[in-house]
Amino acid sequence: PSLLLSLRARRRETEAIWLNGAVAQAAAGMNRLAPVNHALALLVTDIASGRVPWSAYRHQPERLIRAIRMAQGME
């Protein structure tokens, strides 16, 4: 997958912000929520830019689930 290749290559930008962000934005335009897409767009962008270390989430699915729940307003 190109996202994994981008992260491994330490690219500062990935397609996540455009793909996942577009889904979240389209949902908002229809008065809907897309918390998973929203969380992934932000999280992957933060990892790629270096604001958040990849190791903070790599092999730690519980942290990803928590981030998604936070985006849903569940935590």
Coordinates of N, CA and C in Angstrom, one line a residue:
P1 N 0.8 -1.2 0.0 CA 0.0 0.0 0.0 C 0.9 1.3 0.0
S2 N 0.4 2.3 -0.7 CA 1.2 3.5 -0.9 C 1.4 4.2 0.4
L3 N 0.4 4.1 1.3 CA 0.5 4.8 2.6 C 1.7 4.3 3.4
L4 N 1.8 3.0 3.5 CA 2.9 2.3 4.2 C 4.2 2.7 3.6
L5 N 4.3 2.6 2.3 CA 5.5 3.0 1.6 C 5.9 4.5 1.9
S6 N 4.9 5.3 1.9 CA 5.2 6.7 2.2 C 5.8 6.9 3.6
L7 N 5.2 6.2 4.6 CA 5.7 6.3 6.0 C 7.1 5.7 6.1
R8 N 7.3 4.6 5.5 CA 8.6 3.9 5.5 C 9.7 4.8 4.9
A9 N 9.3 5.5 3.8 CA 10.2 6.4 3.1 C 10.4 7.7 3.8
R10 N 9.7 7.9 4.9 CA 9.7 9.1 5.7 C 9.3 10.4 4.9
R11 N 8.3 10.2 4.1 CA 7.8 11.3 3.3 C 7.0 12.2 4.3
R12 N 7.0 13.5 4.1 CA 6.4 14.4 5.0 C 4.9 14.5 4.7
E13 N 4.5 14.1 3.6 CA 3.1 14.2 3.2 C 2.6 12.8 2.6
T14 N 1.4 12.5 2.9 CA 0.8 11.2 2.4 C -0.6 11.6 1.8
E15 N -1.1 10.6 1.2 CA -2.5 10.8 0.6 C -3.6 10.7 1.6
A16 N -3.2 10.4 2.9 CA -4.3 10.2 3.9 C -5.1 11.5 4.1
I17 N -4.4 12.6 4.1 CA -5.1 13.9 4.4 C -6.1 14.2 3.2
W18 N -5.8 13.8 2.0 CA -6.7 14.0 0.9 C -7.8 13.0 0.9
L19 N -7.4 11.7 1.0 CA -8.4 10.7 0.9 C -9.3 10.7 2.1
N20 N -8.8 10.4 3.3 CA -9.6 10.4 4.5 C -10.2 11.7 4.9
G21 N -9.4 12.8 4.6 CA -9.9 14.1 4.9 C -11.1 14.5 4.0
A22 N -11.0 14.0 2.7 CA -12.1 14.3 1.8 C -13.4 13.6 2.2
V23 N -13.3 12.4 2.7 CA -14.4 11.6 3.2 C -15.0 12.3 4.4
A24 N -14.2 12.7 5.3 CA -14.7 13.4 6.5 C -15.4 14.7 6.1
Q25 N -14.8 15.5 5.2 CA -15.4 16.7 4.8 C -16.7 16.5 4.0
A26 N -16.7 15.5 3.2 CA -18.0 15.2 2.5 C -19.1 14.8 3.4
A27 N -18.7 14.1 4.4 CA -19.7 13.7 5.5 C -20.2 14.9 6.2
A28 N -19.3 15.8 6.6 CA -19.7 17.0 7.3 C -20.7 17.8 6.4
G29 N -20.5 17.9 5.1 CA -21.3 18.6 4.2 C -22.7 18.0 4.1
M30 N -22.9 16.8 4.5 CA -24.2 16.1 4.5 C -24.7 16.0 6.0
N31 N -24.1 16.8 6.9 CA -24.5 16.7 8.3 C -24.4 15.3 8.9
R32 N -23.3 14.7 8.5 CA -23.0 13.3 9.0 C -21.6 13.4 9.6
L33 N -21.2 12.3 10.3 CA -19.9 12.2 10.8 C -19.1 11.1 10.2
A34 N -17.8 11.2 10.1 CA -16.9 10.2 9.6 C -15.7 10.2 10.5
P35 N -15.9 9.8 11.8 CA -14.9 9.9 12.8 C -13.7 9.1 12.5
V36 N -13.8 7.9 11.9 CA -12.7 7.1 11.6 C -11.8 7.8 10.6
N37 N -12.4 8.3 9.5 CA -11.7 9.0 8.5 C -11.1 10.3 9.0
H38 N -11.8 11.0 9.8 CA -11.3 12.2 10.4 C -10.0 11.9 11.3
A39 N -10.2 10.9 12.2 CA -9.0 10.5 13.0 C -7.8 10.1 12.2
L40 N -8.1 9.2 11.2 CA -6.9 8.8 10.4 C -6.3 9.9 9.6
A41 N -7.0 10.8 9.1 CA -6.5 11.9 8.4 C -5.5 12.7 9.3
L42 N -6.0 13.0 10.5 CA -5.2 13.8 11.4 C -4.0 13.0 11.9
L43 N -4.2 11.8 12.3 CA -3.2 11.0 12.9 C -2.0 10.7 11.9
V44 N -2.4 10.2 10.7 CA -1.4 9.9 9.7 C -0.6 11.2 9.3
T45 N -1.3 12.3 9.2 CA -0.6 13.5 8.9 C 0.4 13.9 10.0
D46 N 0.0 13.8 11.2 CA 0.9 14.1 12.3 C 2.1 13.2 12.3
I47 N 1.9 11.9 12.0 CA 3.0 10.9 12.0 C 3.9 11.3 10.9
A48 N 3.4 11.5 9.7 CA 4.2 11.8 8.5 C 5.0 13.1 8.7
S49 N 4.4 14.1 9.3 CA 5.1 15.4 9.5 C 6.1 15.3 10.6
G50 N 6.1 14.3 11.4 CA 7.0 14.2 12.5 C 6.5 14.8 13.8
R51 N 5.3 15.3 13.8 CA 4.7 15.8 15.1 C 4.4 14.7 16.1
V52 N 4.1 13.5 15.6 CA 3.9 12.4 16.5 C 4.8 11.2 16.0
P53 N 5.5 10.6 16.9 CA 6.3 9.5 16.4 C 5.5 8.3 16.0
W54 N 5.9 7.6 14.9 CA 5.2 6.5 14.4 C 5.1 5.4 15.5
S55 N 6.2 5.3 16.2 CA 6.3 4.3 17.3 C 5.2 4.4 18.3
A56 N 4.6 5.6 18.4 CA 3.5 5.8 19.4 C 2.3 5.0 19.0
Y57 N 2.1 4.7 17.8 CA 0.9 3.9 17.3 C 1.3 2.6 16.7
R58 N 2.5 2.4 16.2 CA 2.9 1.2 15.5 C 2.8 0.0 16.4
H59 N 2.1 -1.0 16.0 CA 1.8 -2.2 16.8 C 1.1 -2.0 18.1
Q60 N 0.3 -0.9 18.1 CA -0.5 -0.5 19.3 C -1.9 -0.2 18.9
P61 N -2.6 -1.2 18.5 CA -4.0 -0.9 18.0 C -4.9 -0.3 19.0
E62 N -4.6 -0.5 20.3 CA -5.5 0.1 21.3 C -5.4 1.6 21.3
R63 N -4.2 2.1 21.0 CA -4.0 3.6 20.9 C -4.8 4.2 19.7
L64 N -4.8 3.4 18.6 CA -5.5 3.9 17.4 C -7.0 3.9 17.7
I65 N -7.5 2.8 18.4 CA -8.9 2.7 18.7 C -9.3 3.9 19.7
R66 N -8.4 4.2 20.6 CA -8.7 5.3 21.5 C -8.8 6.6 20.8
A67 N -7.9 6.8 19.8 CA -7.9 8.1 19.0 C -9.2 8.2 18.2
I68 N -9.7 7.1 17.7 CA -10.9 7.1 16.9 C -12.1 7.3 17.8
R69 N -12.1 6.7 19.0 CA -13.2 6.9 20.0 C -13.2 8.4 20.4
M70 N -12.0 9.0 20.6 CA -12.0 10.4 20.9 C -12.6 11.3 19.8
A71 N -12.3 10.9 18.6 CA -12.9 11.6 17.4 C -14.4 11.5 17.4
Q72 N -14.9 10.4 17.9 CA -16.3 10.2 18.0 C -17.0 10.8 19.2
G73 N -16.1 11.4 20.1 CA -16.6 12.0 21.3 C -17.0 11.0 22.4
M74 N -16.4 9.8 22.2 CA -16.7 8.7 23.2 C -15.8 8.7 24.4
E75 N -14.7 9.4 24.3 CA -13.8 9.5 25.5 C -13.4 10.9 25.8

